[in-house]
Short mmCIF file of N, CA, C and O in Angstrom, two decimals:
data_model
loop_
_atom_site.label_atom_id
_atom_site.label_comp_id
_atom_site.label_asym_id
_atom_site.label_seq_id
_atom_site.Cartn_x
_atom_site.Cartn_y
_atom_site.Cartn_z
N UNK A 286 34.24 39.50 62.25
CA UNK A 286 34.50 38.51 61.22
C UNK A 286 33.42 37.43 61.21
O UNK A 286 33.01 36.99 60.15
N UNK A 287 33.03 37.02 62.43
CA UNK A 287 32.01 35.99 62.48
C UNK A 287 30.70 36.48 61.84
O UNK A 287 30.03 35.73 61.15
N UNK A 288 30.39 37.73 62.11
CA UNK A 288 29.17 38.30 61.53
C UNK A 288 29.26 38.34 60.01
O UNK A 288 28.29 38.08 59.31
N UNK A 289 30.45 38.70 59.53
CA UNK A 289 30.64 38.78 58.07
C UNK A 289 30.52 37.39 57.45
O UNK A 289 29.90 37.23 56.40
N UNK A 290 31.08 36.39 58.08
CA UNK A 290 30.97 35.02 57.60
C UNK A 290 29.51 34.61 57.58
O UNK A 290 29.03 34.01 56.62
N UNK A 291 28.77 34.95 58.66
CA UNK A 291 27.35 34.61 58.72
C UNK A 291 26.58 35.31 57.60
O UNK A 291 25.77 34.70 56.91
N UNK A 292 26.85 36.60 57.40
CA UNK A 292 26.18 37.35 56.34
C UNK A 292 26.51 36.74 54.98
O UNK A 292 25.63 36.57 54.13
N UNK A 293 27.76 36.40 54.78
CA UNK A 293 28.16 35.79 53.51
C UNK A 293 27.42 34.47 53.28
O UNK A 293 26.99 34.17 52.16
N UNK A 294 27.27 33.68 54.34
CA UNK A 294 26.55 32.41 54.21
C UNK A 294 25.07 32.64 53.89
O UNK A 294 24.49 31.92 53.08
N UNK A 295 24.48 33.63 54.56
CA UNK A 295 23.07 33.93 54.30
C UNK A 295 22.90 34.40 52.86
O UNK A 295 22.00 33.94 52.14
N UNK A 296 23.77 35.33 52.43
CA UNK A 296 23.70 35.82 51.04
C UNK A 296 23.91 34.67 50.07
O UNK A 296 23.18 34.51 49.09
N UNK A 297 24.90 33.83 50.36
CA UNK A 297 25.18 32.68 49.49
C UNK A 297 23.98 31.75 49.46
O UNK A 297 23.60 31.23 48.40
N UNK A 298 23.37 31.51 50.61
CA UNK A 298 22.21 30.63 50.67
C UNK A 298 21.05 31.22 49.88
O UNK A 298 20.34 30.51 49.16
N UNK A 299 20.82 32.54 50.01
CA UNK A 299 19.74 33.20 49.26
C UNK A 299 19.99 33.11 47.76
O UNK A 299 19.07 32.84 46.98
N UNK A 300 21.24 33.35 47.37
CA UNK A 300 21.57 33.26 45.94
C UNK A 300 21.37 31.84 45.43
O UNK A 300 20.84 31.62 44.36
N UNK A 301 21.81 30.88 46.26
CA UNK A 301 21.65 29.48 45.87
C UNK A 301 20.17 29.14 45.72
O UNK A 301 19.77 28.48 44.77
N UNK A 302 19.36 29.62 46.64
CA UNK A 302 17.92 29.36 46.58
C UNK A 302 17.32 30.00 45.34
O UNK A 302 16.52 29.38 44.64
N UNK A 303 17.69 31.25 45.07
CA UNK A 303 17.17 31.94 43.88
C UNK A 303 17.63 31.24 42.61
O UNK A 303 16.86 31.09 41.66
N UNK A 304 18.88 30.79 42.60
CA UNK A 304 19.40 30.08 41.43
C UNK A 304 18.63 28.79 41.21
O UNK A 304 18.22 28.47 40.08
N UNK A 305 18.42 28.04 42.29
CA UNK A 305 17.68 26.79 42.18
C UNK A 305 16.24 27.05 41.72
O UNK A 305 15.71 26.32 40.88
N UNK A 306 15.63 28.09 42.27
CA UNK A 306 14.27 28.43 41.87
C UNK A 306 14.23 28.80 40.40
O UNK A 306 13.34 28.34 39.65
N UNK A 307 15.18 29.61 39.98
CA UNK A 307 15.24 30.01 38.57
C UNK A 307 15.44 28.79 37.67
O UNK A 307 14.82 28.68 36.61
N UNK A 308 16.29 27.88 38.11
CA UNK A 308 16.53 26.68 37.32
C UNK A 308 15.26 25.81 37.23
O UNK A 308 14.93 25.30 36.17
N UNK A 309 14.54 25.68 38.37
CA UNK A 309 13.30 24.91 38.36
C UNK A 309 12.27 25.55 37.43
O UNK A 309 11.57 24.87 36.69
N UNK A 310 12.18 26.90 37.51
CA UNK A 310 11.24 27.61 36.64
C UNK A 310 11.60 27.40 35.18
O UNK A 310 10.73 27.23 34.33
N UNK A 311 12.90 27.41 34.90
CA UNK A 311 13.36 27.23 33.52
C UNK A 311 13.03 25.82 33.02
O UNK A 311 12.58 25.63 31.90
N UNK A 312 13.28 24.83 33.88
CA UNK A 312 12.97 23.44 33.52
C UNK A 312 11.48 23.30 33.27
O UNK A 312 11.05 22.69 32.28
N UNK A 313 10.66 23.91 34.14
CA UNK A 313 9.21 23.84 33.96
C UNK A 313 8.80 24.51 32.65
O UNK A 313 8.01 23.96 31.87
N UNK A 314 9.37 25.69 32.39
CA UNK A 314 9.05 26.41 31.15
C UNK A 314 9.46 25.58 29.94
O UNK A 314 8.72 25.50 28.95
N UNK A 315 10.61 24.94 29.99
CA UNK A 315 11.06 24.09 28.88
C UNK A 315 10.11 22.91 28.67
O UNK A 315 9.82 22.54 27.54
N UNK A 316 9.64 22.34 29.78
CA UNK A 316 8.71 21.21 29.66
C UNK A 316 7.38 21.67 29.04
O UNK A 316 6.80 20.97 28.23
N UNK A 317 6.92 22.84 29.44
CA UNK A 317 5.68 23.36 28.87
C UNK A 317 5.85 23.60 27.38
O UNK A 317 5.01 23.19 26.56
N UNK A 318 6.95 24.26 27.00
CA UNK A 318 7.21 24.53 25.58
C UNK A 318 7.32 23.21 24.82
O UNK A 318 6.74 23.04 23.75
N UNK A 319 8.06 22.25 25.38
CA UNK A 319 8.22 20.95 24.74
C UNK A 319 6.86 20.27 24.58
O UNK A 319 6.57 19.69 23.53
N UNK A 320 6.03 20.34 25.61
CA UNK A 320 4.70 19.73 25.55
C UNK A 320 3.86 20.40 24.47
O UNK A 320 3.15 19.74 23.72
N UNK A 321 3.92 21.74 24.40
CA UNK A 321 3.14 22.47 23.39
C UNK A 321 3.61 22.10 21.99
O UNK A 321 2.79 21.88 21.10
N UNK A 322 4.93 22.01 21.81
CA UNK A 322 5.47 21.64 20.49
C UNK A 322 5.06 20.22 20.13
O UNK A 322 4.67 19.94 19.00
N UNK A 323 5.12 19.33 21.13
CA UNK A 323 4.73 17.95 20.89
C UNK A 323 3.26 17.88 20.48
O UNK A 323 2.89 17.17 19.55
N UNK A 324 2.43 18.65 21.17
CA UNK A 324 1.00 18.67 20.85
C UNK A 324 0.78 19.21 19.44
O UNK A 324 0.00 18.65 18.66
N UNK A 325 1.49 20.30 19.11
CA UNK A 325 1.34 20.88 17.76
C UNK A 325 1.83 19.89 16.70
O UNK A 325 1.22 19.76 15.65
N UNK A 326 2.93 19.20 16.99
CA UNK A 326 3.46 18.22 16.04
C UNK A 326 2.46 17.08 15.85
O UNK A 326 2.18 16.67 14.72
N UNK A 327 1.91 16.58 16.96
CA UNK A 327 0.94 15.50 16.86
C UNK A 327 -0.31 15.96 16.10
O UNK A 327 -0.85 15.22 15.28
N UNK A 328 -0.75 17.18 16.38
CA UNK A 328 -1.92 17.71 15.67
C UNK A 328 -1.63 17.83 14.18
O UNK A 328 -2.45 17.43 13.35
N UNK A 329 -0.46 18.34 13.85
CA UNK A 329 -0.09 18.48 12.44
C UNK A 329 -0.02 17.11 11.77
O UNK A 329 -0.47 16.94 10.62
N UNK A 330 0.52 16.13 12.48
CA UNK A 330 0.60 14.78 11.92
C UNK A 330 -0.79 14.20 11.70
O UNK A 330 -1.06 13.58 10.66
N UNK A 331 -1.70 14.40 12.67
CA UNK A 331 -3.07 13.91 12.51
C UNK A 331 -3.74 14.58 11.33
O UNK A 331 -4.45 13.94 10.55
N UNK A 332 -3.53 15.90 11.20
CA UNK A 332 -4.14 16.63 10.08
C UNK A 332 -3.59 16.12 8.75
O UNK A 332 -4.32 16.00 7.78
N UNK A 333 -2.29 15.80 8.71
CA UNK A 333 -1.69 15.29 7.49
C UNK A 333 -2.25 13.92 7.14
O UNK A 333 -2.54 13.63 5.98
N UNK A 334 -2.39 13.07 8.14
CA UNK A 334 -2.98 11.74 7.91
C UNK A 334 -4.39 11.89 7.37
O UNK A 334 -4.77 11.21 6.40
N UNK A 335 -5.17 12.79 7.97
CA UNK A 335 -6.54 13.01 7.51
C UNK A 335 -6.53 13.51 6.06
O UNK A 335 -7.29 13.01 5.22
N UNK A 336 -5.66 14.49 5.78
CA UNK A 336 -5.58 15.03 4.42
C UNK A 336 -5.19 13.94 3.43
O UNK A 336 -5.74 13.86 2.33
N UNK A 337 -4.26 13.08 3.82
CA UNK A 337 -3.85 11.98 2.94
C UNK A 337 -5.00 11.01 2.69
O UNK A 337 -5.18 10.52 1.57
N UNK A 338 -5.79 10.75 3.75
CA UNK A 338 -6.94 9.85 3.57
C UNK A 338 -7.97 10.46 2.64
O UNK A 338 -8.55 9.76 1.81
N UNK A 339 -8.22 11.76 2.80
CA UNK A 339 -9.19 12.44 1.93
C UNK A 339 -8.70 12.40 0.49
O UNK A 339 -9.44 12.06 -0.43
N UNK A 340 -7.41 12.72 0.29
CA UNK A 340 -6.84 12.71 -1.05
C UNK A 340 -6.91 11.31 -1.65
O UNK A 340 -7.30 11.13 -2.81
N UNK A 341 -6.56 10.31 -0.85
CA UNK A 341 -6.61 8.93 -1.32
C UNK A 341 -8.04 8.55 -1.71
O UNK A 341 -8.27 7.91 -2.73
N UNK A 342 -8.99 8.97 -0.89
CA UNK A 342 -10.39 8.67 -1.17
C UNK A 342 -10.83 9.34 -2.46
O UNK A 342 -11.52 8.75 -3.28
N UNK A 343 -10.43 10.62 -2.64
CA UNK A 343 -10.80 11.35 -3.86
C UNK A 343 -10.19 10.68 -5.09
O UNK A 343 -10.85 10.52 -6.12
N UNK A 344 -8.91 10.29 -4.97
CA UNK A 344 -8.26 9.64 -6.10
C UNK A 344 -8.92 8.31 -6.41
O UNK A 344 -9.14 7.95 -7.56
N UNK A 345 -9.25 7.56 -5.35
CA UNK A 345 -9.92 6.28 -5.53
C UNK A 345 -11.26 6.48 -6.23
O UNK A 345 -11.61 5.73 -7.14
N UNK A 346 -11.99 7.50 -5.80
CA UNK A 346 -13.29 7.78 -6.42
C UNK A 346 -13.12 8.14 -7.89
O UNK A 346 -13.85 7.66 -8.75
N UNK A 347 -12.13 9.00 -8.18
CA UNK A 347 -11.88 9.39 -9.57
C UNK A 347 -11.45 8.19 -10.41
O UNK A 347 -11.87 8.04 -11.55
N UNK A 348 -10.62 7.34 -9.82
CA UNK A 348 -10.18 6.14 -10.54
C UNK A 348 -11.36 5.23 -10.83
O UNK A 348 -11.51 4.72 -11.94
N UNK A 349 -12.21 5.03 -9.81
CA UNK A 349 -13.38 4.17 -10.01
C UNK A 349 -14.31 4.76 -11.06
O UNK A 349 -14.84 4.03 -11.91
N UNK A 350 -14.50 6.07 -11.02
CA UNK A 350 -15.35 6.73 -12.02
C UNK A 350 -14.77 6.56 -13.41
O UNK A 350 -15.48 6.23 -14.37
N UNK A 351 -13.46 6.77 -13.54
CA UNK A 351 -12.81 6.61 -14.84
C UNK A 351 -12.94 5.18 -15.34
O UNK A 351 -13.18 4.94 -16.54
N UNK A 352 -12.80 4.22 -14.44
CA UNK A 352 -12.93 2.81 -14.84
C UNK A 352 -14.35 2.51 -15.31
O UNK A 352 -14.55 1.82 -16.31
N UNK A 353 -15.34 3.04 -14.58
CA UNK A 353 -16.74 2.82 -15.00
C UNK A 353 -17.00 3.44 -16.37
O UNK A 353 -17.67 2.86 -17.22
N UNK A 354 -16.47 4.66 -16.55
CA UNK A 354 -16.65 5.33 -17.85
C UNK A 354 -15.99 4.53 -18.97
O UNK A 354 -16.53 4.42 -20.07
N UNK A 355 -14.82 3.95 -18.68
CA UNK A 355 -14.12 3.16 -19.68
C UNK A 355 -14.91 1.89 -20.00
O UNK A 355 -15.04 1.50 -21.17
N UNK A 356 -15.44 1.25 -18.97
CA UNK A 356 -16.25 0.05 -19.19
C UNK A 356 -17.47 0.40 -20.04
O UNK A 356 -17.81 -0.31 -20.99
N UNK A 357 -18.12 1.52 -19.71
CA UNK A 357 -19.29 1.94 -20.49
C UNK A 357 -18.90 2.21 -21.94
O UNK A 357 -19.58 1.75 -22.88
N UNK A 358 -17.79 2.94 -22.14
CA UNK A 358 -17.33 3.25 -23.50
C UNK A 358 -17.02 1.96 -24.26
O UNK A 358 -17.35 1.83 -25.45
N UNK A 359 -16.41 1.00 -23.57
CA UNK A 359 -16.10 -0.28 -24.23
C UNK A 359 -17.38 -1.02 -24.62
O UNK A 359 -17.44 -1.63 -25.70
N UNK A 360 -18.38 -0.96 -23.76
CA UNK A 360 -19.65 -1.63 -24.07
C UNK A 360 -20.33 -0.97 -25.28
O UNK A 360 -20.88 -1.65 -26.15
N UNK A 361 -20.31 0.35 -25.30
CA UNK A 361 -20.91 1.07 -26.44
C UNK A 361 -20.18 0.71 -27.72
O UNK A 361 -20.79 0.39 -28.74
N UNK A 362 -18.85 0.74 -27.66
CA UNK A 362 -18.05 0.41 -28.83
C UNK A 362 -18.32 -1.03 -29.27
O UNK A 362 -18.52 -1.30 -30.47
N UNK A 363 -18.36 -1.95 -28.31
CA UNK A 363 -18.62 -3.35 -28.63
C UNK A 363 -20.01 -3.49 -29.26
O UNK A 363 -20.18 -4.24 -30.24
N UNK A 364 -20.98 -2.77 -28.72
CA UNK A 364 -22.33 -2.83 -29.26
C UNK A 364 -22.37 -2.30 -30.69
O UNK A 364 -23.01 -2.88 -31.57
N UNK A 365 -21.67 -1.18 -30.93
CA UNK A 365 -21.63 -0.60 -32.27
C UNK A 365 -20.97 -1.56 -33.26
O UNK A 365 -21.44 -1.76 -34.38
N UNK A 366 -19.88 -2.18 -32.84
CA UNK A 366 -19.20 -3.13 -33.72
C UNK A 366 -20.08 -4.33 -34.01
O UNK A 366 -20.17 -4.81 -35.14
N UNK A 367 -20.76 -4.81 -32.97
CA UNK A 367 -21.66 -5.95 -33.14
C UNK A 367 -22.78 -5.60 -34.12
O UNK A 367 -23.13 -6.39 -35.00
N UNK A 368 -23.31 -4.39 -33.97
CA UNK A 368 -24.39 -3.95 -34.86
C UNK A 368 -23.89 -3.86 -36.29
O UNK A 368 -24.56 -4.30 -37.23
N UNK A 369 -22.70 -3.29 -36.48
CA UNK A 369 -22.13 -3.17 -37.84
C UNK A 369 -21.86 -4.56 -38.43
O UNK A 369 -22.08 -4.79 -39.61
N UNK A 370 -21.39 -5.45 -37.58
CA UNK A 370 -21.12 -6.81 -38.05
C UNK A 370 -22.41 -7.49 -38.47
O UNK A 370 -22.48 -8.13 -39.53
N UNK A 371 -23.46 -7.33 -37.67
CA UNK A 371 -24.75 -7.93 -38.02
C UNK A 371 -25.29 -7.32 -39.32
O UNK A 371 -25.79 -8.05 -40.19
N UNK A 372 -25.16 -6.01 -39.44
CA UNK A 372 -25.64 -5.34 -40.67
C UNK A 372 -24.87 -5.86 -41.88
O UNK A 372 -25.47 -6.17 -42.93
N UNK A 373 -23.57 -5.98 -41.72
CA UNK A 373 -22.75 -6.48 -42.83
C UNK A 373 -23.12 -7.91 -43.16
O UNK A 373 -23.22 -8.29 -44.34
N UNK A 374 -23.36 -8.72 -42.14
CA UNK A 374 -23.76 -10.11 -42.37
C UNK A 374 -25.10 -10.19 -43.07
O UNK A 374 -25.31 -11.03 -43.96
N UNK A 375 -26.01 -9.33 -42.65
CA UNK A 375 -27.33 -9.30 -43.29
C UNK A 375 -27.23 -8.91 -44.77
O UNK A 375 -27.87 -9.49 -45.64
N UNK A 376 -26.40 -7.93 -45.07
CA UNK A 376 -26.21 -7.49 -46.46
C UNK A 376 -25.62 -8.63 -47.29
O UNK A 376 -26.03 -8.87 -48.43
N UNK A 377 -24.63 -9.29 -46.68
CA UNK A 377 -24.01 -10.40 -47.39
C UNK A 377 -25.03 -11.49 -47.64
O UNK A 377 -25.10 -12.07 -48.73
N UNK A 378 -25.83 -11.75 -46.64
CA UNK A 378 -26.85 -12.79 -46.77
C UNK A 378 -27.86 -12.42 -47.87
O UNK A 378 -28.25 -13.26 -48.67
N UNK A 379 -28.26 -11.14 -47.89
CA UNK A 379 -29.21 -10.69 -48.91
C UNK A 379 -28.60 -10.82 -50.30
O UNK A 379 -29.24 -11.29 -51.26
N UNK A 380 -27.36 -10.45 -50.44
CA UNK A 380 -26.67 -10.55 -51.74
C UNK A 380 -26.59 -12.01 -52.18
O UNK A 380 -26.79 -12.32 -53.35
N UNK A 381 -26.21 -12.88 -51.23
CA UNK A 381 -26.08 -14.29 -51.56
C UNK A 381 -27.44 -14.88 -52.01
O UNK A 381 -27.49 -15.66 -52.95
N UNK A 382 -28.49 -14.46 -51.33
CA UNK A 382 -29.81 -14.96 -51.71
C UNK A 382 -30.23 -14.43 -53.08
O UNK A 382 -30.83 -15.15 -53.89
N UNK A 383 -29.92 -13.16 -53.36
CA UNK A 383 -30.31 -12.61 -54.66
C UNK A 383 -29.48 -13.22 -55.77
O UNK A 383 -29.93 -13.38 -56.91
N UNK A 384 -28.23 -13.59 -55.47
CA UNK A 384 -27.40 -14.24 -56.48
C UNK A 384 -27.95 -15.63 -56.76
O UNK A 384 -27.99 -16.08 -57.90
N UNK A 385 -28.39 -16.31 -55.73
CA UNK A 385 -28.94 -17.66 -55.90
C UNK A 385 -30.23 -17.65 -56.71
O UNK A 385 -30.54 -18.56 -57.43
N UNK A 386 -30.98 -16.59 -56.53
CA UNK A 386 -32.27 -16.51 -57.22
C UNK A 386 -31.99 -16.10 -58.64
O UNK A 386 -32.43 -16.36 -59.61
#
């Protein structure tokens, strides 16, 4: 009986050791997986931030270009109107002078 009790204790101790080892290995594996996921998440977040900055920069550039084009178009239009106004004023002036003469 004593031998059987001793054998049972040894077997129990071995099982306990194997169980603890398996649990430690599992905890380590979970930490590695968690670390890898965290790294992938952080990388994805950095990539998204970069993509957002690039998109923002492109939109800003397009907006600035559109604004410059609008300013240029407004200047051309203003110049054309000014020219037409001057031409009309000159015609009126010529008519007024010919009427006076």
